XYZ file of C-alpha atoms in Angstrom:
472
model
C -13.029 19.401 29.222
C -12.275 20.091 32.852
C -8.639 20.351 32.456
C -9.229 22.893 29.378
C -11.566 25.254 31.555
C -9.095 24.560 34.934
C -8.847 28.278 36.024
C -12.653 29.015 34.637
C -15.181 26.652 36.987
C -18.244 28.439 36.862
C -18.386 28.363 33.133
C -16.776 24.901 32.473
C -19.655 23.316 35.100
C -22.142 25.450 32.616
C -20.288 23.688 29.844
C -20.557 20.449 31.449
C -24.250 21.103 32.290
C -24.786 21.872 28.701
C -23.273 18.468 27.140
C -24.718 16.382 29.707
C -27.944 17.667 28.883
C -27.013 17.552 25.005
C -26.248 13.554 25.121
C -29.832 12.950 27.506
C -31.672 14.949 24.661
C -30.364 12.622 21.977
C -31.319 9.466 24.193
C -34.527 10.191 24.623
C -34.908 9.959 20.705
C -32.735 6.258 20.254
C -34.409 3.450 19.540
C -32.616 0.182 19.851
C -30.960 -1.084 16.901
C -29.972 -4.624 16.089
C -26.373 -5.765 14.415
C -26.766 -7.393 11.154
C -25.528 -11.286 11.033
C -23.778 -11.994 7.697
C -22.699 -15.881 7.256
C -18.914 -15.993 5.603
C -17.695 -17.787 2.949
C -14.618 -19.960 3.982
C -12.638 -18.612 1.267
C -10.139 -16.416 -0.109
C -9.133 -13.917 -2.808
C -5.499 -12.830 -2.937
C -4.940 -10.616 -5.828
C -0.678 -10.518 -6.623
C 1.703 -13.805 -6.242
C 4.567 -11.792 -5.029
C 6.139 -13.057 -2.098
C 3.458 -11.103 -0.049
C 0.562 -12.951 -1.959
C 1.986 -16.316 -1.877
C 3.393 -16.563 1.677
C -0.647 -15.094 2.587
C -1.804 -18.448 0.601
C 0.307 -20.969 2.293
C -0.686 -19.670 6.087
C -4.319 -19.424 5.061
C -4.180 -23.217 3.656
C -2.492 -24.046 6.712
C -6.134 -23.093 8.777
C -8.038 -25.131 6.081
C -9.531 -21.972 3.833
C -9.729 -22.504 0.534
C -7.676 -19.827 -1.563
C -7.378 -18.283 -5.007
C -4.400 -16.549 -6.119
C -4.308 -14.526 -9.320
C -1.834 -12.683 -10.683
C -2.176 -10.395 -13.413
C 1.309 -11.109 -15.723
C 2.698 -14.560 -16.650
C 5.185 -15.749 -14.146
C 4.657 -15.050 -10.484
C 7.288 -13.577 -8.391
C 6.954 -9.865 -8.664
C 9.629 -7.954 -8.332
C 11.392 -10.775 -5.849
C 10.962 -12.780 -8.394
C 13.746 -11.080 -10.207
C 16.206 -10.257 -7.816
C 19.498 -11.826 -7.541
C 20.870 -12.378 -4.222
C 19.165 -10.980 -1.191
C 20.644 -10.277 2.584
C 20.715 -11.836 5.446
C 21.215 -15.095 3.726
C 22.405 -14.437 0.016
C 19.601 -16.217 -1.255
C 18.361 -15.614 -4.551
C 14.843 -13.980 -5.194
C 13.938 -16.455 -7.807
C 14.461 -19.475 -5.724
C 12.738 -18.099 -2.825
C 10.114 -17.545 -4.914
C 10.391 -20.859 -6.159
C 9.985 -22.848 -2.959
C 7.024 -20.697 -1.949
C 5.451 -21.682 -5.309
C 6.405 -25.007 -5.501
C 4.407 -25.266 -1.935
C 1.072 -23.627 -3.413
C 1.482 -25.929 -6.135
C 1.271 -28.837 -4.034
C -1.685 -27.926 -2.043
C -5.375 -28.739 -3.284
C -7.266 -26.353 -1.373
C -4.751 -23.384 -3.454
C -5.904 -22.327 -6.919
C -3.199 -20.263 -8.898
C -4.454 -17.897 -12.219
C -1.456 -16.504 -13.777
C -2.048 -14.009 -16.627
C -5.212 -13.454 -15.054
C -7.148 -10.177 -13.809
C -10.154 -9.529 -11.504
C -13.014 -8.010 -13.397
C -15.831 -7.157 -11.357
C -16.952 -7.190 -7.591
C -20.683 -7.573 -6.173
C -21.346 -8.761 -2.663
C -20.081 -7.701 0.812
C -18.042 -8.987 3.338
C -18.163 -12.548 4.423
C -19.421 -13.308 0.491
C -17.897 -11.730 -2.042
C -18.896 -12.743 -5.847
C -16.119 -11.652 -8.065
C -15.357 -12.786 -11.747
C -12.114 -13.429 -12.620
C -10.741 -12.745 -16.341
C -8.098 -15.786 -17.361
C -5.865 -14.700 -20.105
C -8.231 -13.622 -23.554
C -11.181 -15.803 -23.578
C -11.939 -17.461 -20.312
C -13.896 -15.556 -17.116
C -14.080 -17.517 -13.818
C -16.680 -16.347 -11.588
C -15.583 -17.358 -7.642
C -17.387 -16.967 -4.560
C -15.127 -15.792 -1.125
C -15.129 -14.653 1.865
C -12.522 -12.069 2.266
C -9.962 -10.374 -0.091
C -6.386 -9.653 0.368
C -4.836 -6.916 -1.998
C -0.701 -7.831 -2.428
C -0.241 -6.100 -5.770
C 3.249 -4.943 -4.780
C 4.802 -2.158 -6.206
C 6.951 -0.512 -9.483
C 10.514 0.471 -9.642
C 10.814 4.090 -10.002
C 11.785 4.554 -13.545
C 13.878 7.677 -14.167
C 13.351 10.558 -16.952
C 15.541 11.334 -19.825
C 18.414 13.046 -17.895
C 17.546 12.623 -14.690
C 21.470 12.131 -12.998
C 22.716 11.634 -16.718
C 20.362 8.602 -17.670
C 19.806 8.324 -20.951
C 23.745 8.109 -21.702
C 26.175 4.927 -21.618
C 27.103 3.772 -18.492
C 24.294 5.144 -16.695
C 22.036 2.279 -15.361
C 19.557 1.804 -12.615
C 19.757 -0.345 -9.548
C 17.731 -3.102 -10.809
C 19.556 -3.248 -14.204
C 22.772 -3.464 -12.614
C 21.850 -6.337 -10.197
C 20.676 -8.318 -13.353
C 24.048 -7.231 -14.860
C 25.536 -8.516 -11.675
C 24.242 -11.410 -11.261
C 24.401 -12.398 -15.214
C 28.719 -11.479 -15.007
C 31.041 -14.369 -15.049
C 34.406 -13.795 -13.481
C 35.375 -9.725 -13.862
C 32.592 -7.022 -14.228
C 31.989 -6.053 -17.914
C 29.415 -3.226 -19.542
C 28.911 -3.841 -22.998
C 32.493 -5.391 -23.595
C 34.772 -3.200 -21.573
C 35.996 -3.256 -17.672
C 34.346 -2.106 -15.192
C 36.697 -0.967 -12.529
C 35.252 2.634 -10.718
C 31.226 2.354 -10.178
C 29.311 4.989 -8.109
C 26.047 5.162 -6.599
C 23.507 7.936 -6.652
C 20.982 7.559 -3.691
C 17.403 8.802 -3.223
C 16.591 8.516 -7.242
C 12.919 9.160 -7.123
C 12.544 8.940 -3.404
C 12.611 12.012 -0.942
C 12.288 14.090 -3.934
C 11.937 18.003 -3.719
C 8.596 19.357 -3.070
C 9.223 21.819 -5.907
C 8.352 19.060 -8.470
C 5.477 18.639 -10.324
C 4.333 15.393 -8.488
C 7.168 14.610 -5.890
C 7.596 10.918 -4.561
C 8.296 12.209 -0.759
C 8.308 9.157 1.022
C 11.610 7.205 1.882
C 11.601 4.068 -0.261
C 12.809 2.232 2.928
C 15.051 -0.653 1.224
C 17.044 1.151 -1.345
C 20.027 1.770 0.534
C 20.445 -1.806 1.902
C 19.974 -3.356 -1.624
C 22.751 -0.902 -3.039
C 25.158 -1.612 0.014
C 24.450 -5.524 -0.393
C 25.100 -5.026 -4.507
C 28.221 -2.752 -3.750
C 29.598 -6.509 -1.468
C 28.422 -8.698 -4.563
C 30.938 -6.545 -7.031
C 34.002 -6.297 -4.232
C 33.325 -10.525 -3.530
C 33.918 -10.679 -7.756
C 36.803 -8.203 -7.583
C 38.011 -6.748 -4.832
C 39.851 -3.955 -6.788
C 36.865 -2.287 -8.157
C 36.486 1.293 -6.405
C 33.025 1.890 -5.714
C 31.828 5.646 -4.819
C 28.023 5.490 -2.607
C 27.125 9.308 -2.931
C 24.218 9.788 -0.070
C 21.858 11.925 1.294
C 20.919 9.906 4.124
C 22.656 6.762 5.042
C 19.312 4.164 6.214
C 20.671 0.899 6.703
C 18.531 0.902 9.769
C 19.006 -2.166 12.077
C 20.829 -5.442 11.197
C 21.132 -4.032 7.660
C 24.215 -1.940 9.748
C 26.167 -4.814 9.458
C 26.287 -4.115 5.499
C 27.600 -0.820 5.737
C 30.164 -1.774 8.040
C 30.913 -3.994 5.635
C 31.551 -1.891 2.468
C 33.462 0.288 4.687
C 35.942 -1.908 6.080
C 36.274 -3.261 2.036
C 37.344 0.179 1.070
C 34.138 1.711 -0.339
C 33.869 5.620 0.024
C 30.743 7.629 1.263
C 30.078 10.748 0.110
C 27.109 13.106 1.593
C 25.905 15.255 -0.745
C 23.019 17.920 0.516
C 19.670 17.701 -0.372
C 19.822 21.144 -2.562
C 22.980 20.234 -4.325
C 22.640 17.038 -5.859
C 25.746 15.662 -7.962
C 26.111 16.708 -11.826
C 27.324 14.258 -14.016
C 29.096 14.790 -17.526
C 29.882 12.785 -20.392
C 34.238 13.340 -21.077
C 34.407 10.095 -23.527
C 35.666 7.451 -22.427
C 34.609 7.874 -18.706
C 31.551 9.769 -16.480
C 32.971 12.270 -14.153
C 30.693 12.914 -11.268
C 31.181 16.483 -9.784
C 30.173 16.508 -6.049
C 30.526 18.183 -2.779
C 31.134 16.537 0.475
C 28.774 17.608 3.428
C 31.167 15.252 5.950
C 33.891 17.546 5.144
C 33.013 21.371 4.847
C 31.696 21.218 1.440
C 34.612 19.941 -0.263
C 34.060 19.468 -4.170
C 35.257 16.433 -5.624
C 35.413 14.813 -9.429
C 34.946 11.514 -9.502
C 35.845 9.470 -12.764
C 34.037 6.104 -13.402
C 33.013 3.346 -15.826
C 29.131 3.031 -14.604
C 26.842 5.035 -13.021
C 24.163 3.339 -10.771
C 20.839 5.221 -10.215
C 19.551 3.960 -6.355
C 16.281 3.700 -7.775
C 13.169 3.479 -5.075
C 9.557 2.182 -5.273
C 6.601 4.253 -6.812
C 2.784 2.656 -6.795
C 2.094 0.250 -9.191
C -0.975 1.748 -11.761
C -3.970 -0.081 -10.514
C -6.788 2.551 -11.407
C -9.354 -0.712 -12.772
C -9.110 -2.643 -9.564
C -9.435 0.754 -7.376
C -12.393 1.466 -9.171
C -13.813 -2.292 -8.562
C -12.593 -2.600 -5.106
C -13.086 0.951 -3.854
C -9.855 0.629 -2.875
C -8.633 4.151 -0.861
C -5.719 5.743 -2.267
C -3.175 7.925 -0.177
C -1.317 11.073 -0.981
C 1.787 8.710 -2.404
C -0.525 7.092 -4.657
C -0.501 3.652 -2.518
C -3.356 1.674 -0.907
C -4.228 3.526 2.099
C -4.952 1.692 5.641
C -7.535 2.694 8.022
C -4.964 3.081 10.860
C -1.017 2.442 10.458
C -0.973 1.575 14.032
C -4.169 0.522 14.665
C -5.663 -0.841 11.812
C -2.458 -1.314 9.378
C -3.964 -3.714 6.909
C -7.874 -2.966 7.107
C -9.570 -0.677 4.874
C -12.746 1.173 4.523
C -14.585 -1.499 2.955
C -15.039 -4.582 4.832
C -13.339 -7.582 4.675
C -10.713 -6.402 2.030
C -7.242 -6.516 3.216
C -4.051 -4.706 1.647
C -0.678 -6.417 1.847
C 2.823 -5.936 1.117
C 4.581 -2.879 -0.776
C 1.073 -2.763 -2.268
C 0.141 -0.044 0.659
C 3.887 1.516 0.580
C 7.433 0.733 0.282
C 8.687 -2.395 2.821
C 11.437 -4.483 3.081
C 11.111 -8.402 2.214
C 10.690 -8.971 6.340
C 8.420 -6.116 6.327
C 5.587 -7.816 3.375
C 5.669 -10.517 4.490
C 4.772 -9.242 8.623
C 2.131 -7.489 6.689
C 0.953 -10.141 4.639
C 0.639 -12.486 7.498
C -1.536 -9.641 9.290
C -3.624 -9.342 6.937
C -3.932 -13.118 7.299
C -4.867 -12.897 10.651
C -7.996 -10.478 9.994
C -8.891 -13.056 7.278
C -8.910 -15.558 9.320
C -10.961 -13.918 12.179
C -13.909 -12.961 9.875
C -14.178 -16.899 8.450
C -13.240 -18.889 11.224
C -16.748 -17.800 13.078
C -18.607 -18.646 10.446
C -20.360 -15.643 10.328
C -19.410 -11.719 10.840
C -21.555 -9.141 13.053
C -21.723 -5.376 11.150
C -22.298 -1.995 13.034
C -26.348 -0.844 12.557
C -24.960 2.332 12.694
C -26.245 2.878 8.886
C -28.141 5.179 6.303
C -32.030 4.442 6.003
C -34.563 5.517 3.084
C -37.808 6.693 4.067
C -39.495 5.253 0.844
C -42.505 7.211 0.712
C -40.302 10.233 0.295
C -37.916 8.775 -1.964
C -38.853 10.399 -6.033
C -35.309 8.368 -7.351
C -33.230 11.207 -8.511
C -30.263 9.098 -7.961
C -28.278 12.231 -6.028
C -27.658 9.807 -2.943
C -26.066 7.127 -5.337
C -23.856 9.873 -6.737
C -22.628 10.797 -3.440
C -21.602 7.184 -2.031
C -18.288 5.623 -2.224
C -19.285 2.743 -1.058
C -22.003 1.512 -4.062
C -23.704 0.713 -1.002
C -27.614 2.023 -2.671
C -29.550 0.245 -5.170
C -33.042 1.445 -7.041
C -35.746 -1.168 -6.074
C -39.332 -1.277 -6.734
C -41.891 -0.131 -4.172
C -45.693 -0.822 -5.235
C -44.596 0.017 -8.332
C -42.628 3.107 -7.112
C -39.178 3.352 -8.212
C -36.871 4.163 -4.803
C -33.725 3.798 -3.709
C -32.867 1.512 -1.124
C -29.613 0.553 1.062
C -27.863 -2.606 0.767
C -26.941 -2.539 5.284
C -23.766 -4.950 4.436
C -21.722 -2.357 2.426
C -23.669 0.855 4.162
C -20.335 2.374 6.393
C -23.332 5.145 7.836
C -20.123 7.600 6.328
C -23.453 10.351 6.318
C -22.582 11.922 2.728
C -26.008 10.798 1.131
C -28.332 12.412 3.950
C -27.273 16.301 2.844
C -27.578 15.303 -1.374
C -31.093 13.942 -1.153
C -33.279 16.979 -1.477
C -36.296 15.418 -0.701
C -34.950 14.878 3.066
C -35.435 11.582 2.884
C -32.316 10.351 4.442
C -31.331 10.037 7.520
C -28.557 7.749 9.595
C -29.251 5.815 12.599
C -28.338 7.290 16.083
C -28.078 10.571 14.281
C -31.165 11.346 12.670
C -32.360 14.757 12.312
C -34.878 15.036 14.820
C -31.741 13.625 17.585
C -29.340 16.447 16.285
C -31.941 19.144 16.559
C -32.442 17.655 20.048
C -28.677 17.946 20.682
C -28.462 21.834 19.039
C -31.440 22.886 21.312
C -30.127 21.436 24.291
C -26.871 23.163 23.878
C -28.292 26.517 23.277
C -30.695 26.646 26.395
C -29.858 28.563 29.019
C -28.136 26.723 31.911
C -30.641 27.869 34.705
C-alpha cells in the first residue's frame, strides 16, 4: 500500500495503522482449527479412452494404482482413433491408438468399460463411490481415489450453407482425411478427378462476435492437420493444385516445417480478412471461390475447383449429465474449466477430480497427452500418501438455530450439506470433505445460523470497527 500512497505519508501511515489494527481485531477472535485427515483410496477413475485417457492409465499402472477406464461409445480411440496419418512421424491414429490399448489390455491392475457411462457420484476426495452404467442392463458400483476427466472434444460441425456446405464437393476436414486415406492411386469424389482442392480456414473457430453463440477461441491444431493433409494429396499426385485460403497462418513451432513444405510443393496461400470471408458458388461442373488477397492490396481472385475443404476446429463435447454429477465447472467456451491455467492447469474446484486433454480446450496430440500426464501427477500425489490433509477453512451449522428450510442447500455448488437428525430435530449439517468454505450459504440462511471459520461474523464486525475508529 506504501507505494500507492508514496507522495501521501501521513495518511498512508493512518491507513497502515488502520489495517494493522483491522487484522489484530480479527485475531483476537480465532480459535485454532485443526485440518481434516481423509485416508485415500489407491485407485482411479478415468472417464474417456482417447489417447489422453489411455496414456493417463498406463503411467498410473506404472506406480502400482489400480485404474478404471470407461468410455462412453463402443470402440475407444476418440477422435485419434480415426485419424489417418498424423505429423511428426506419419503414423496413423488408429494404430497409435492401438498400441496404447493393446498395453491396457495386458495389464491386470487396468479395467476397461466400453459402451459404458458414469451414473452417479457420492463421496469426496481420497474415496470416491461412483456407479458405473455398462451398456443396458448392468451397473458397476467402484470405489477410487481420484478422478481424471479426458472426455475429449467434438468436431465443429458446420450449418447448412455455412462456406457452401450443404452442396457437392463441399466437405469438411475430417471427411476429407477419411476420403484421403480410403483413395487408392489418384484422388476421386464420388467417381470423378480431383485435380484443384482449396481450403477454407478458421470454420467455426475465431468466429465473429456478432454471432449468436461465437466459438472465439483458436482451435490450435487445425492449420497443421490441413497443411499435413494438403502433403498427403501432393505425395499421391503431385499435380493436384491445392488453394489454403487463411486468416491466420498458426503452424506454430516444428509444425513450420509443414508449411515450408506445401510451399516449396507449389501450394498457394491466400489471406483473406477477417470481415471478408470468401463466397463460394455453384457454376456446374466446378465451385468457384471468389476471394481477395490481403498479401497483395486486396486483389480479388476466382478460384475454380473440384472440392472444397471446410478447416473445421474443435467445439466442447455435450457432457451436461456428468457436469451435473461431477460439478464439473464450465468456462465461457463451453469446456471444463481449470482452477489456474498456469498454476493449477488440471485441478478443479472440487477435490481430487482432474480434467485432461481437449476435454478442458482445444490441444494438439503433444499437448493431451502433457496434460494428461499432469493430471497424473496430482493423482498420484493425493494416493501415494495414503491419506490427504483438507483446509478447516469451512462452513459450520449452529444446530440449535438451524429450522431446515433447505435455503443453504439451494445455494451450494458443492452438495457439500446434508439434513441430519438432532434429538429428533431435523438440521442441516456439513459434510467438511466436500465443504470449499466458498461463503454463499452464510448470507441464504435467514435464521443466521451460518457462519465460516476464520471469518465468522463476530471477526468481520471486529475487522469493520477497527477500520472505522479513529486513528488517534
Amino acid at each position: 500500500d506504501s507505494w500507492v500512497h508514496q507522495h501521501d505519508m501521513e495518511n498512508a501511515t493512518e491507513k497502515g495503522i488502520r489495517l494493522v489494527r483491522a487484522g489484530v481485531a480479527k485475531c483476537i477472535l480465532s480459535e485454532p482449527l485443526q485440518t481434516l485427515r481423509i485416508k485415500t483410496t489407491p485407485k482411479v477413475l478415468i472417464i474417456g479412452a482417447g489417447v489422453a485417457g489411455l496414456r493417463a492409465a498406463l503411467s498410473l499402472s506404472d506406480m502400482g494404482f489400480a485404474v478404471f477406464v470407461i468410455e462412453k461409445e463402443k470402440e475407444v480411440g476418440g477422435w485419434t482413433g480415426k485419424f489417418g496419418s498424423m505429423f511428426p512421424n506419419d503414423r496413423k491414429g488408429g494404430n497409435l491408438i492401438g498400441g496404447l490399448y493393446d498395453s491396457a489390455k495386458k495389464r491386470d491392475n487396468i479395467t476397461v468399460f466400453t459402451g459404458a457411462e458414469l451414473t452417479e457420484k457420492n463421496g469426496n476426495v481420497g474415496d470416491f463411490t461412483v456407479a458405473v452404467q455398462v451398456g443396458e442392463q448392468e451397473t458397476v458400483t467402484l470405489n477410487v481415489g481420484t478422478i481424471v476427466v479426458a472426455t475429449g472434444f467434438d468436431s465443429y460441425q458446420p450449418s447448412e450453407g455455412e462456406f457452401g456446405y450443404g452442396q457437392t464437393g463441399v466437405v469438411t476436414l475430417p471427411e476429407f482425411k477419411q476420403l484421403l486415406d480410403n483413395s487408392n492411386g489418384s484422388l476421386t469424389y464420388q467417381g470423378r478427378a480431383v485435380k484443384d482442392i482449396a481450403y477454407i480456414y478458421c470454420v467455426g473457430s475465431r468466429q465473429s462476435r456478432e454471432m449468436e453463440k461465437p466459438n472465439l477461441y483458436c482451435s490450435r491444431y487445425c492449420c497443421t492437420a490441413a497443411v499435413h493433409t494438403s502433403l498427403g494429396v501432393h505425395a499421391k499426385d503431385a499435380v493436384t493444385h491445392q488453394f489454403h485460403l487463411y486468416r491466420d497462418m498458426r503452424t506454430y513451432g516444428k509444425y513450420e516445417l509443414l508449411y515450408l513444405d506445401a510451399l516449396n510443393n507449389g501450394s498457394a496461400f491466400i489471406k483473406y480478412a477477417d470481415d471478408d470471408p470468401p463466397t463460394i458458388e455453384n457454376t456446374g461442373d466446378k465451385l468457384r471461390i471468389t476471394v481477395r488477397d490481403q498479401l497483395t492490396q486486396g486483389e480479388e481472385f476466382d478460384i475454380d475447383v473440384d472440392l472444397l475443404v471446410l478447416v473445421t476446429g474443435m467445439v466442447p463435447r455435450e457432457n451436461k449429465k456428468l457436469v451435473d454429477i461431477l460439478k464439473l465447472p464450465i468456462g465461457m467456451d463451453g469446456f471444463f474449466n481449470e482452477i489456474h491455467p498456469k498454476l493449477r492447469p488440471v485441478e478443479t474446484v472440487i477435490d481430487g477430480v482432474f480434467i485432461a486433454g481437449a476435454s478442458q480446450g482445444p490441444k494438439t496430440l503433444a499437448e493431451s497427452v502433457a496434460s494428461s500426464l499432469a493430471a497424473v501427477s496430482k493423482s498420484a500425489a493425493l494416493l501415494m500418501k495414503g491419506y490427504v490433509d483438507l483446509e478447516p477453512l469451512i462452513a459450520k451449522i449452529n444446530s440449535d438455530k438451524c429450522v431446515w428450510c433447505d435455503e443453504c442447500t439451494k445455494a451450494c455448488p458443492y452438495d457439500a450439506i446434508e439434513k441430519v437428525s438432532v434429538n429428533g430435530k431435523e438440521v442441516a449439517q456439513i459434510i467438511p470433505a466436500l465443504c470449499k468454505g466458498g461463503g454463499a450459504c452464510v448470507p441464504r440462511c435467514p435464521q443466521d445460523a451460518i457462519d465460516v471459520e476464520g471469518y465468522t461474523d463476530v471477526q468481520i464486525i471486529a475487522t469493520i470497527d477497527s477500520l472505522i475508529k479513529e486513528v488517534g
